[in-house]
XYZ file of C-alpha atoms in Angstrom:
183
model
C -62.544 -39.012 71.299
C -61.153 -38.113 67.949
C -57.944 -39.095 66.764
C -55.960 -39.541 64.019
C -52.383 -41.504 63.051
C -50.375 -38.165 62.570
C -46.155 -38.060 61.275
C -45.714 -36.945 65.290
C -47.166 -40.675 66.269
C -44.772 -42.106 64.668
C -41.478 -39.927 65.809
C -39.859 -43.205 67.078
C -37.465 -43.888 64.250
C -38.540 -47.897 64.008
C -41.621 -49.683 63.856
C -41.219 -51.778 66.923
C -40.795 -48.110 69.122
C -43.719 -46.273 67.216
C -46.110 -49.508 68.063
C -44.284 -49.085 72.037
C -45.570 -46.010 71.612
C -49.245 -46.615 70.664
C -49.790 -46.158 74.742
C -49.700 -42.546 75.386
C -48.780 -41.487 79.126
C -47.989 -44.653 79.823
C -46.795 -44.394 82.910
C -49.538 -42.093 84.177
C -52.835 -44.368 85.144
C -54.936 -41.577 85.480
C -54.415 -40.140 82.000
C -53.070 -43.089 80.071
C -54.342 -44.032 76.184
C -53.899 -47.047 74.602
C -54.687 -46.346 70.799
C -54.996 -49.695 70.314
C -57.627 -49.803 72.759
C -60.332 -48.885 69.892
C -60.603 -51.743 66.798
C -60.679 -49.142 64.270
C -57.357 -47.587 65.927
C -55.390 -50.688 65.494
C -56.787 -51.579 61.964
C -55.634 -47.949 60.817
C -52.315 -47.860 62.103
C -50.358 -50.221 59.407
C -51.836 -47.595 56.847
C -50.703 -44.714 58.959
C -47.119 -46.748 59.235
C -46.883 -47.087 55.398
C -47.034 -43.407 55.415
C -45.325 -42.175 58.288
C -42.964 -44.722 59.407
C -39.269 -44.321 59.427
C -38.720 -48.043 58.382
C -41.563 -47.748 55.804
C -39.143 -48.448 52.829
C -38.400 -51.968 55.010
C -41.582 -53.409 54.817
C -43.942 -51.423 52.512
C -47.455 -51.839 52.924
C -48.716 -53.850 55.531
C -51.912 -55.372 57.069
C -52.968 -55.339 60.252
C -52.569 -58.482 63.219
C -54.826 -61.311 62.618
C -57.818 -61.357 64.711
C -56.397 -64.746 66.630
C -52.860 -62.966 66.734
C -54.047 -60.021 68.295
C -53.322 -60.661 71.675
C -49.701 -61.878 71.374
C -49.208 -58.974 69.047
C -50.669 -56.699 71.899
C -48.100 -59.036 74.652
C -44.683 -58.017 72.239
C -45.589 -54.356 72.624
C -45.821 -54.316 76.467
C -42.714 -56.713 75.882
C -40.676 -54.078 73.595
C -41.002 -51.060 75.926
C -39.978 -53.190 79.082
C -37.040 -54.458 77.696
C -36.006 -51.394 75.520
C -36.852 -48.712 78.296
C -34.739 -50.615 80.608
C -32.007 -50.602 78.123
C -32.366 -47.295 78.269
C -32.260 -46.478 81.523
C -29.413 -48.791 81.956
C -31.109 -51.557 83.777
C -31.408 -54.576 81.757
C -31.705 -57.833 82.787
C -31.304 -60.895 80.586
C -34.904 -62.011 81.845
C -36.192 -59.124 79.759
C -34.946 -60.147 76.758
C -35.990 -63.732 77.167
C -39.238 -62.341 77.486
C -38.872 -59.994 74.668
C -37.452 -63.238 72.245
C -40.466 -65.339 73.997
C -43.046 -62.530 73.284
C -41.584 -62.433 69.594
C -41.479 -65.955 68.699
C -45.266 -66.422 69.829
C -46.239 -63.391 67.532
C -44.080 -64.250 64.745
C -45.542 -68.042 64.520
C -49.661 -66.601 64.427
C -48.352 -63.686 62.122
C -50.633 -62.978 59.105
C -47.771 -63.178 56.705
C -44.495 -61.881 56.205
C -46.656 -58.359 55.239
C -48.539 -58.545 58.263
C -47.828 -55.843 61.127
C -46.986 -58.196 63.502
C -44.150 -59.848 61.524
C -42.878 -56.644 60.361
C -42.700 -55.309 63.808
C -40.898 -58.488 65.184
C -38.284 -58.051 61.974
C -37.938 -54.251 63.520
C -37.077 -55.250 67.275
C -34.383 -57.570 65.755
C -33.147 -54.976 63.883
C -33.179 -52.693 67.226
C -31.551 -55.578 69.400
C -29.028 -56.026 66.768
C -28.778 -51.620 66.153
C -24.784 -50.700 66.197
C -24.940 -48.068 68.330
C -27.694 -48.790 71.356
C -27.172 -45.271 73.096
C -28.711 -43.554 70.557
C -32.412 -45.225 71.510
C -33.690 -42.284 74.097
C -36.841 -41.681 76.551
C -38.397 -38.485 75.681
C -38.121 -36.029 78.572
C -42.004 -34.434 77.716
C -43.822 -37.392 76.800
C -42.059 -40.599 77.330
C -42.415 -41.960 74.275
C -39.011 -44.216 73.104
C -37.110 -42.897 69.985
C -33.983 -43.244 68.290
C -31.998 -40.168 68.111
C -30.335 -39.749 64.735
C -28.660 -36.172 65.516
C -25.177 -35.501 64.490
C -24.570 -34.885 68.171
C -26.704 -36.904 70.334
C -28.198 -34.445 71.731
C -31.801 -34.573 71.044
C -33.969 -34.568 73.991
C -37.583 -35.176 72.488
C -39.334 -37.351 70.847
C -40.473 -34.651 68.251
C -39.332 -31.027 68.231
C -42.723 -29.638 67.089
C -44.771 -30.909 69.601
C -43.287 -32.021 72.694
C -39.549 -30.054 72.554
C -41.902 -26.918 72.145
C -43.965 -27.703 74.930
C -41.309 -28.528 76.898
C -39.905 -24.972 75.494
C -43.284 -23.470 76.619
C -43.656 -24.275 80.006
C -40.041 -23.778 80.846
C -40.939 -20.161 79.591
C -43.646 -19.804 81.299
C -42.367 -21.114 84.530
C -39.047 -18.230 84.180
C -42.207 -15.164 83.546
C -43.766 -16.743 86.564
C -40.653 -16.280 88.328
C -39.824 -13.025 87.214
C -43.188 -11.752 88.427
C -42.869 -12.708 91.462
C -42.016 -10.523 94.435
C-alpha cells in the first residue's frame, strides 16, 4: 500500500499526539494501520515531523528511534493514547500515568540523543501533562485521532477540517438526501 507522511497526519497539534496517531482506526481491528508497522514508515516520519509538525520549531530536525530503542519507543505510544484518551474522556486513573512516566523514562534512557524522535517525543508528553488548559486536547468524532484544539471557541470537532470534518460533512449530507427520498 502506498502512503505518504501528509500535513493531515500530523493534525494533532504536538508530537507526542501525531506519533499516538501513527495507528489509524485504532480502535477498529478489522481495518486498523499501524504506520509504523513498515521500517521505511517509521524511518520517514521524523522528516515528515520536521516539516509538518506543530512543535517543529521545538525540536528541529530529528532522527529516527535507535534500532535497540525501538520497542520502548513503540511501548510510550500505546502508553500516550491510553493515558491521554482517558484524560479525555474523563476517566483517568493515576495507574495510567505511572505507566505513561514508566513508559517515558525507559524510552528517554535508550534515546538516540537529545535530537532523536524518541527524546523529543517524551519532551512533548511533558509538555502535554504539564499543558495549562487540558480540555482543549479532543478525540476526533470521524477518525479518532487525538488533537489539541486551538479554536477561539473550543469548538472544533475534527481532527482536520479538510479531510475528516468534510467527510463527516458528507455523509451527514448524504444521509438527510437519503432521507428526503424516502417515502
Amino acid at each position: 500500500m502506498s502512503f505518504a507522511w501528509t500535513p493531515h497526519r500530523f493534525s494533532g497539534g504536538a508530537l507526542a499526539l501525531d506519533v499516538a496517531n501513527s495507528v489509524v482506526l485504532r480502535h477498529d481491528e478489522a481495518r486498523r494501520i499501524d504506520r509504523f508497522d513498515a521500517p521505511a514508515q517509521l524511518e520517514a516520519f521524523p522528516q515528515a515531523a520536521a516539516a509538518f509538525c506543530a512543535e517543529r520549531a521545538l525540536f528541529g530536525d530529528i532522527i529516527g528511534p535507535a534500532p535497540s530503542n525501538r520497542s520502548n519507543f513503540l511501548e510510550l505510544r500505546e502508553a500516550i493514547d491510553r493515558y491521554f484518551r482517558a484524560r479525555v474522556s474523563g476517566e483517568i486513573d493515576d495507574r495510567l500515568l505511572v505507566d505513561l512516566l514508566e513508559a517515558l523514562a525507559r524510552t528517554l534512557r535508550g534515546a538516540n540523543g537529545e535530537n532523536g524522535l524518541d527524546a523529543a517525543t517524551a519532551h512533548s508528553v511533558l509538555r502535554l501533562i504539564a499543558m495549562p488548559d487540558p480540555e482543549r486536547m479532543k478525540i476526533c468524532s470521524n477518525c479518532g485521532w487525538l488533537f489539541i484544539d486551538r479554536s477561539k471557541n473550543r469548538s472544533r470537532a475534527w481532527c482536520d477540517m479538510a479531510v475528516c470534518g468534510n467527510r463527516a460533512k458528507a455523509s451527514r449530507h448524504y444521509r438527510r438526501r437519503k432521507e428526503e427520498e424516502a417515502p
